[in-house]
Amino acid sequence: MLPRGRPRAMGAAALLLLLLLFGFLLFDGRLRRAAALDGDPGAGPGDHNRSDCGPPPPRPSKCELLHVAIVCAGHNSSRDVITLVKSMLFYRKNPLHLHLVTDAVARNILEMLFHTWMVPAVHVSFYNAEELKSQVSWIPNKHYSGLYGLMKLVLPSALPAELAHVIVLDTDVTFASDISELWALFAHFSDTQAIGLVENQSDWYLGNLWKNHRPWPALGRGFNTGVILLRLDRLRQAGWEQMWRLTARRELLTLPATSLADQDIFNAVIKEHPGLVQPLPCVWNVQLSDHTLAERCYSAASDLKVIHWNSPKKLQVKNKHVEFFRNFYLTFLEYDGNLLRRELFGCPSQPPPGAEQLQQALAQLDEEDPCFEFRQQQLTVHRVHVTFLPHEPPPPRPHDVTLVAQLSMDRLQMLEALCRHWPGPMSLALYLTDAEAQQFLRFIEASPVLAARQDVAYHVVYREGPLYPVNQLRNVALAQALTPYVFLSDIDFLPAYSLYDYLRASIEQLGLGSQRKAALVVPAFETLHYRFSFPHSKVELLALLDVGALYTFRYHEWPRGHAPTDYARWREAQAPYRVQWAADYEPYVVVPRDCPRYDPRFVGFGWNKVAHIVELDAQEYELLVLPEAFTIHLPHAPSLDISRFRSSPTYRDCLQALKDEFHQDLSRHHGAAALKYLPALQQPQSPAQG
Amino acid sequence: MLPRGRPRAMGAAALLLLLLLFGFLLFDGRLRRAAALDGDPGAGPGDHNRSDCGPPPPRPSKCELLHVAIVCAGHNSSRDVITLVKSMLFYRKNPLHLHLVTDAVARNILEMLFHTWMVPAVHVSFYNAEELKSQVSWIPNKHYSGLYGLMKLVLPSALPAELAHVIVLDTDVTFASDISELWALFAHFSDTQAIGLVENQSDWYLGNLWKNHRPWPALGRGFNTGVILLRLDRLRQAGWEQMWRLTARRELLTLPATSLADQDIFNAVIKEHPGLVQPLPCVWNVQLSDHTLAERCYSAASDLKVIHWNSPKKLQVKNKHVEFFRNFYLTFLEYDGNLLRRELFGCPSQPPPGAEQLQQALAQLDEEDPCFEFRQQQLTVHRVHVTFLPHEPPPPRPHDVTLVAQLSMDRLQMLEALCRHWPGPMSLALYLTDAEAQQFLRFIEASPVLAARQDVAYHVVYREGPLYPVNQLRNVALAQALTPYVFLSDIDFLPAYSLYDYLRASIEQLGLGSQRKAALVVPAFETLHYRFSFPHSKVELLALLDVGALYTFRYHEWPRGHAPTDYARWREAQAPYRVQWAADYEPYVVVPRDCPRYDPRFVGFGWNKVAHIVELDAQEYELLVLPEAFTIHLPHAPSLDISRFRSSPTYRDCLQALKDEFHQDLSRHHGAAALKYLPALQQPQSPAQG
């Protein structure tokens, strides 16, 4: 409800706004429901509300392409953009073209994300923010959005010249309605209007927030630039480039800096050229800053359209309805993005790259095939969000090693211990739902040990399908490792405290990579006790082995997996020694980053590492066991996949089928040399092997 | 797209429909966009489409109460109804009154669910389906919905006499828009129309699906009754009760039974009284049966409003766009229902029972209190969905025992083993998100062992907040146990194979409950090996203990927790023996179902069972150790809560504060007798204790 009898002081601004509104109504030319102005003749936020769709602006035609521009930089903003895009896609009914102005970090993340998301009728273009920096870096700015906020000013020149209309969005907005309704408001622009904006929902630009508060000039309460309709064509014609620079330079003669980045400059320009602006209904930018006046808008409206978290506190902002808005935001934060891969009926559009081949391959699968689930899982393209959290790549060092592993929620508690054992870089793939990704985020934030580590890169691979895509996960983590060498580990292993240093020294000494094509074997052990005192040296480890507190890995269930490591020799070894491949060998190894990838056909449980070692051997990697290296497996409950494997003969049959196909491919690539592996591939799989 | 040039045979029906449509347009009295009839003058599904909101029907006023009636019976339909309600609540902007016609099972589930869901501005009334059965049971029916489908016919008399308008929904519909738009269509009814329906989107009623297919009579293609607007007042006035019975009786003279339950009868009545029906736009009931013609509707529409899974195959139905609709359905299936607890701005409504006190209590919490998270978690009201899966209560037997435990996703793999060890009834509380609840469902369906057990009741408690509400979960499982005795266990324990029989015999012999107020102690052991051969007798267990393959529970880390059980005595014991309470004692016990509840203030980790045993002792339960009973703990990775506890001094301080408050309450209830427990409560907690 609009409060009755508000201070007369607001009269002047209100009058001005009313005049603007009046123009807007005249232009609209339609009968508007009297109710639209029923609230309070004093104007203010809320009065532009026309969310009830009677009489509606003409919607864009069903298949019209809508253009959206977003400036995005860094890891955290990239996460925000994805939530924004999810909300937009949930309600959209039109094809979209996203124009993303990004730094290198955001581009790396978002390019991979959209590539793997494969949403029909969404086209994405990237623009290099670095190239635009010089155009705005001369402006002193105090706003938390930094230089990137200011880049919205240069969009008319940065975006393609043929692009005439674009909706510009801040990364911290959430859609609660179909973006085509917003696009439809372009139709309300007069012949000269070029910028559609919602009024600012705070008293900031009135300049009365505190003593000596001197905001930039603005029309009345000013406008918020979190949501902008831009007629790029008209701005280019009107000489926008000169216009905003002139205004900014002039204001900066008396003002020290912008406080609200681009928004200050947009408002100053509009104050000077009020004919440029088309005010938009308040519901298209409901602003949730600390002292927001937005309630006037949303209490009267029956429908919110866009929520804007325009406080640096974001979801922690205090306001009495924040719980409502937070719930709305969480809806999309936790929403399964896979569900947005739905087509637009009746709008023919070019399918995303690879989508057609994928559809064809999926269509060729036989649903009656007992291994149908395996086939389907192998073909599944998982959404991938690389470097989900802030990450500092390690400085380039010639013998550096990244620990590579993959996990899901049930192994998160391993991360702290792993960080204590491995002080070097890590590249970890996490198999999560969108909601779990948020739990993971909170888990990291709550852990001082994990929050302090900037050299651990977490790559989220979104869950889809019933089988754990273990090798696809390993490949994602492997592809993102940035050091010349990688230690291919599993998440339930803790390496010796000294391993990181020892590996780097060994790589250097052995001339791994440059002189020698070798895989360094890190011998694996296991404890069956889930509380356990980790040995600080090989001597301590051997002592524990002798008293039966440790075993060689899978000693009881599957000794073949590590037998070729030759633990007896390792006990005595003083120098690296070469071992020969044998059937079922699956050691943990250190290899150059450009090593063969894991075979993604092995999904679920079984043969995933074994096949990789076969491939290394087939490519003639030497297997060198390191005498001081060790890693220890900690006990855990069996995974659901293993439980399933144990109870299902079909599962085992399908695995055998995969192995057969793997060998066919091996023969294709390596010819007669692949014959060596045939007996190994034909023997029955032990249910205990993993 | 509507196919051009369809068979002339449909002409007659089409003409009739056109006439109807024409009346509809005249009544509407507004200018309708020419586009609305642009498609194909041949009529058919799709032509009623007016989803673009220009010119819109008048929306109900912002705070108008909308009434919805749903018939629901059994465990599976109850799950369906919740998904339907989630989709409705997601888009709704009005207060709702749900009128639920339920059997005892559905009522038990839904009453608890809505009570704990606490959604503002949703009122729920229940009506007893059993009482309505006799009114429809005389109708022979072949449809899978059974008797319950037919009950829609008697709603005019079953619902309150003062209720004039109601929307009737099948449990298998999903909303994709605001229900107030549907309600607004009541305004289009002529003075005599009483039933709003969407045309049937298949050729069923045309009677040409197969040779000798003889459907019930219908107007043209007939109407689908998955979504009905009912003017109850007019139907009552028009003598609906007699009308439909008369028609049904007459048709049943020549037809053997209804094929599509109520829908056949509605159509037959409408054929006779066409003036009753107001056809609705097709988008309000997009029907996804196997041979649906719905594509004609949704390809032309820009907006779908309601999806109807009107095939017995439900989501497994085959049609070329099913993936799109399935994604839409999954959105709400997996949607976090907690997020729907959002208020309706500007619509004052009576808060749900208990909501105001809860709000006040939450408002009184001090966010700066280091134990704020604990306080908030204690106050959290979790949504509870009891008997999430089909469940047959055990036949009443005087000494029967239910195993009571709680778990989250990471312990699902324990369930099969538990079922093998415990052949009796179980009541298990599961702490899950909405999405996890669906994973759980698939997990059960995929396991022959679990799917076969109808005596295991699974109660889903929906996740909210950072701390595991262990005692609230135990209390939910305990409250749902239906046998006179309960075995209070934990999910990571496997009981002796004979325990179920042995406990029942012991309860009978000892006269537990009636003659004796006692808790029977089941001695607890543990294995540190995660592959392990379970002992078949006490003799075997003792042998394993002697060789160090088993230990008494927490022998290494926290012997105090079970020391009073006196394992040395147990070795030799031939008869039950009494033991005394001592500090930190937390045995697994069998007690009458009406035993004290767990103290819900203990959330997260620590002291949750200890406090319960203190309460039993304070209430003078004898502690009797059973000489042949045992249960064995299997190893697992530590839970996240334990990890957190270990790393946080604040966590331990808060636990101490909880213990202090627990003792204050204990003193209040038991007076000086509570002094006995004071030292125990003041000693520091071992971080290893759980």
mmCIF file of N, CA, C and O in Angstrom, chain A residues 408-435:
data_model
loop_
_atom_site.group_PDB
_atom_site.id
_atom_site.type_symbol
_atom_site.label_atom_id
_atom_site.label_comp_id
_atom_site.label_asym_id
_atom_site.label_seq_id
_atom_site.Cartn_x
_atom_site.Cartn_y
_atom_site.Cartn_z
ATOM 1 N N SER A 408 31.845 -36.886 -4.876
ATOM 2 C CA SER A 408 30.487 -36.347 -4.751
ATOM 3 C C SER A 408 30.285 -35.965 -3.291
ATOM 4 O O SER A 408 31.222 -36.017 -2.486
ATOM 5 N N MET A 409 29.082 -35.523 -2.953
ATOM 6 C CA MET A 409 28.828 -34.958 -1.627
ATOM 7 C C MET A 409 29.312 -35.852 -0.485
ATOM 8 O O MET A 409 29.781 -35.365 0.529
ATOM 9 N N ASP A 410 29.164 -37.174 -0.652
ATOM 10 C CA ASP A 410 29.452 -38.070 0.463
ATOM 11 C C ASP A 410 30.938 -38.167 0.786
ATOM 12 O O ASP A 410 31.315 -38.887 1.712
ATOM 13 N N ARG A 411 31.782 -37.472 0.015
ATOM 14 C CA ARG A 411 33.210 -37.497 0.332
ATOM 15 C C ARG A 411 33.742 -36.093 0.676
ATOM 16 O O ARG A 411 34.952 -35.916 0.804
ATOM 17 N N LEU A 412 32.859 -35.127 0.830
ATOM 18 C CA LEU A 412 33.317 -33.761 1.143
ATOM 19 C C LEU A 412 34.211 -33.726 2.369
ATOM 20 O O LEU A 412 35.153 -32.949 2.441
ATOM 21 N N GLN A 413 33.882 -34.569 3.331
ATOM 22 C CA GLN A 413 34.638 -34.507 4.588
ATOM 23 C C GLN A 413 36.082 -34.942 4.423
ATOM 24 O O GLN A 413 36.884 -34.790 5.334
ATOM 25 N N MET A 414 36.447 -35.462 3.244
ATOM 26 C CA MET A 414 37.842 -35.804 2.987
ATOM 27 C C MET A 414 38.682 -34.564 2.671
ATOM 28 O O MET A 414 39.915 -34.597 2.759
ATOM 29 N N LEU A 415 38.027 -33.479 2.271
ATOM 30 C CA LEU A 415 38.779 -32.364 1.686
ATOM 31 C C LEU A 415 39.756 -31.709 2.659
ATOM 32 O O LEU A 415 40.876 -31.375 2.282
ATOM 33 N N GLU A 416 39.326 -31.533 3.906
ATOM 34 C CA GLU A 416 40.220 -30.865 4.859
ATOM 35 C C GLU A 416 41.494 -31.677 5.056
ATOM 36 O O GLU A 416 42.604 -31.130 5.014
ATOM 37 N N ALA A 417 41.326 -32.971 5.282
ATOM 38 C CA ALA A 417 42.496 -33.818 5.496
ATOM 39 C C ALA A 417 43.384 -33.802 4.253
ATOM 40 O O ALA A 417 44.612 -33.695 4.347
ATOM 41 N N LEU A 418 42.749 -33.855 3.097
ATOM 42 C CA LEU A 418 43.519 -33.849 1.856
ATOM 43 C C LEU A 418 44.345 -32.565 1.747
ATOM 44 O O LEU A 418 45.525 -32.600 1.363
ATOM 45 N N CYS A 419 43.755 -31.450 2.115
ATOM 46 C CA CYS A 419 44.486 -30.178 2.070
ATOM 47 C C CYS A 419 45.683 -30.193 3.019
ATOM 48 O O CYS A 419 46.707 -29.585 2.741
ATOM 49 N N ARG A 420 45.532 -30.869 4.132
ATOM 50 C CA ARG A 420 46.651 -30.935 5.080
ATOM 51 C C ARG A 420 47.767 -31.824 4.543
ATOM 52 O O ARG A 420 48.936 -31.615 4.829
ATOM 53 N N HIS A 421 47.403 -32.822 3.777
ATOM 54 C CA HIS A 421 48.403 -33.767 3.276
ATOM 55 C C HIS A 421 49.060 -33.304 1.983
ATOM 56 O O HIS A 421 50.144 -33.753 1.658
ATOM 57 N N TRP A 422 48.379 -32.478 1.239
ATOM 58 C CA TRP A 422 48.872 -32.089 -0.087
ATOM 59 C C TRP A 422 48.900 -30.562 -0.168
ATOM 60 O O TRP A 422 47.884 -29.934 -0.459
ATOM 61 N N PRO A 423 50.070 -29.950 0.055
ATOM 62 C CA PRO A 423 50.129 -28.494 0.053
ATOM 63 C C PRO A 423 50.180 -27.886 -1.345
ATOM 64 O O PRO A 423 50.200 -26.659 -1.471
ATOM 65 N N GLY A 424 50.169 -28.692 -2.365
ATOM 66 C CA GLY A 424 50.281 -28.182 -3.736
ATOM 67 C C GLY A 424 48.929 -27.974 -4.397
ATOM 68 O O GLY A 424 47.882 -28.122 -3.770
ATOM 69 N N PRO A 425 48.963 -27.649 -5.688
ATOM 70 C CA PRO A 425 47.705 -27.404 -6.407
ATOM 71 C C PRO A 425 46.881 -28.677 -6.569
ATOM 72 O O PRO A 425 47.434 -29.783 -6.627
ATOM 73 N N MET A 426 45.570 -28.481 -6.590
ATOM 74 C CA MET A 426 44.672 -29.620 -6.831
ATOM 75 C C MET A 426 43.624 -29.211 -7.846
ATOM 76 O O MET A 426 43.231 -28.040 -7.911
ATOM 77 N N SER A 427 43.174 -30.170 -8.596
ATOM 78 C CA SER A 427 42.076 -29.974 -9.537
ATOM 79 C C SER A 427 41.063 -31.074 -9.264
ATOM 80 O O SER A 427 41.333 -32.245 -9.497
ATOM 81 N N LEU A 428 39.917 -30.675 -8.705
ATOM 82 C CA LEU A 428 38.945 -31.662 -8.239
ATOM 83 C C LEU A 428 37.630 -31.497 -8.979
ATOM 84 O O LEU A 428 37.089 -30.388 -9.047
ATOM 85 N N ALA A 429 37.119 -32.589 -9.519
ATOM 86 C CA ALA A 429 35.794 -32.553 -10.147
ATOM 87 C C ALA A 429 34.770 -33.042 -9.126
ATOM 88 O O ALA A 429 34.980 -34.066 -8.475
ATOM 89 N N LEU A 430 33.689 -32.285 -8.984
ATOM 90 C CA LEU A 430 32.636 -32.651 -8.026
ATOM 91 C C LEU A 430 31.362 -32.951 -8.783
ATOM 92 O O LEU A 430 30.915 -32.140 -9.598
ATOM 93 N N TYR A 431 30.772 -34.088 -8.489
ATOM 94 C CA TYR A 431 29.539 -34.504 -9.166
ATOM 95 C C TYR A 431 28.368 -34.142 -8.266
ATOM 96 O O TYR A 431 28.126 -34.805 -7.253
ATOM 97 N N LEU A 432 27.666 -33.080 -8.608
ATOM 98 C CA LEU A 432 26.683 -32.501 -7.689
ATOM 99 C C LEU A 432 25.411 -32.097 -8.424
ATOM 100 O O LEU A 432 25.426 -31.844 -9.621
ATOM 101 N N THR A 433 24.334 -31.989 -7.684
ATOM 102 C CA THR A 433 23.153 -31.305 -8.208
ATOM 103 C C THR A 433 23.357 -29.810 -7.977
ATOM 104 O O THR A 433 24.241 -29.400 -7.221
ATOM 105 N N ASP A 434 22.514 -29.007 -8.591
ATOM 106 C CA ASP A 434 22.626 -27.565 -8.374
ATOM 107 C C ASP A 434 22.460 -27.229 -6.894
ATOM 108 O O ASP A 434 23.160 -26.357 -6.368
ATOM 109 N N ALA A 435 21.549 -27.900 -6.235
ATOM 110 C CA ALA A 435 21.327 -27.616 -4.811
ATOM 111 C C ALA A 435 22.549 -28.046 -3.991
ATOM 112 O O ALA A 435 22.982 -27.338 -3.081
#
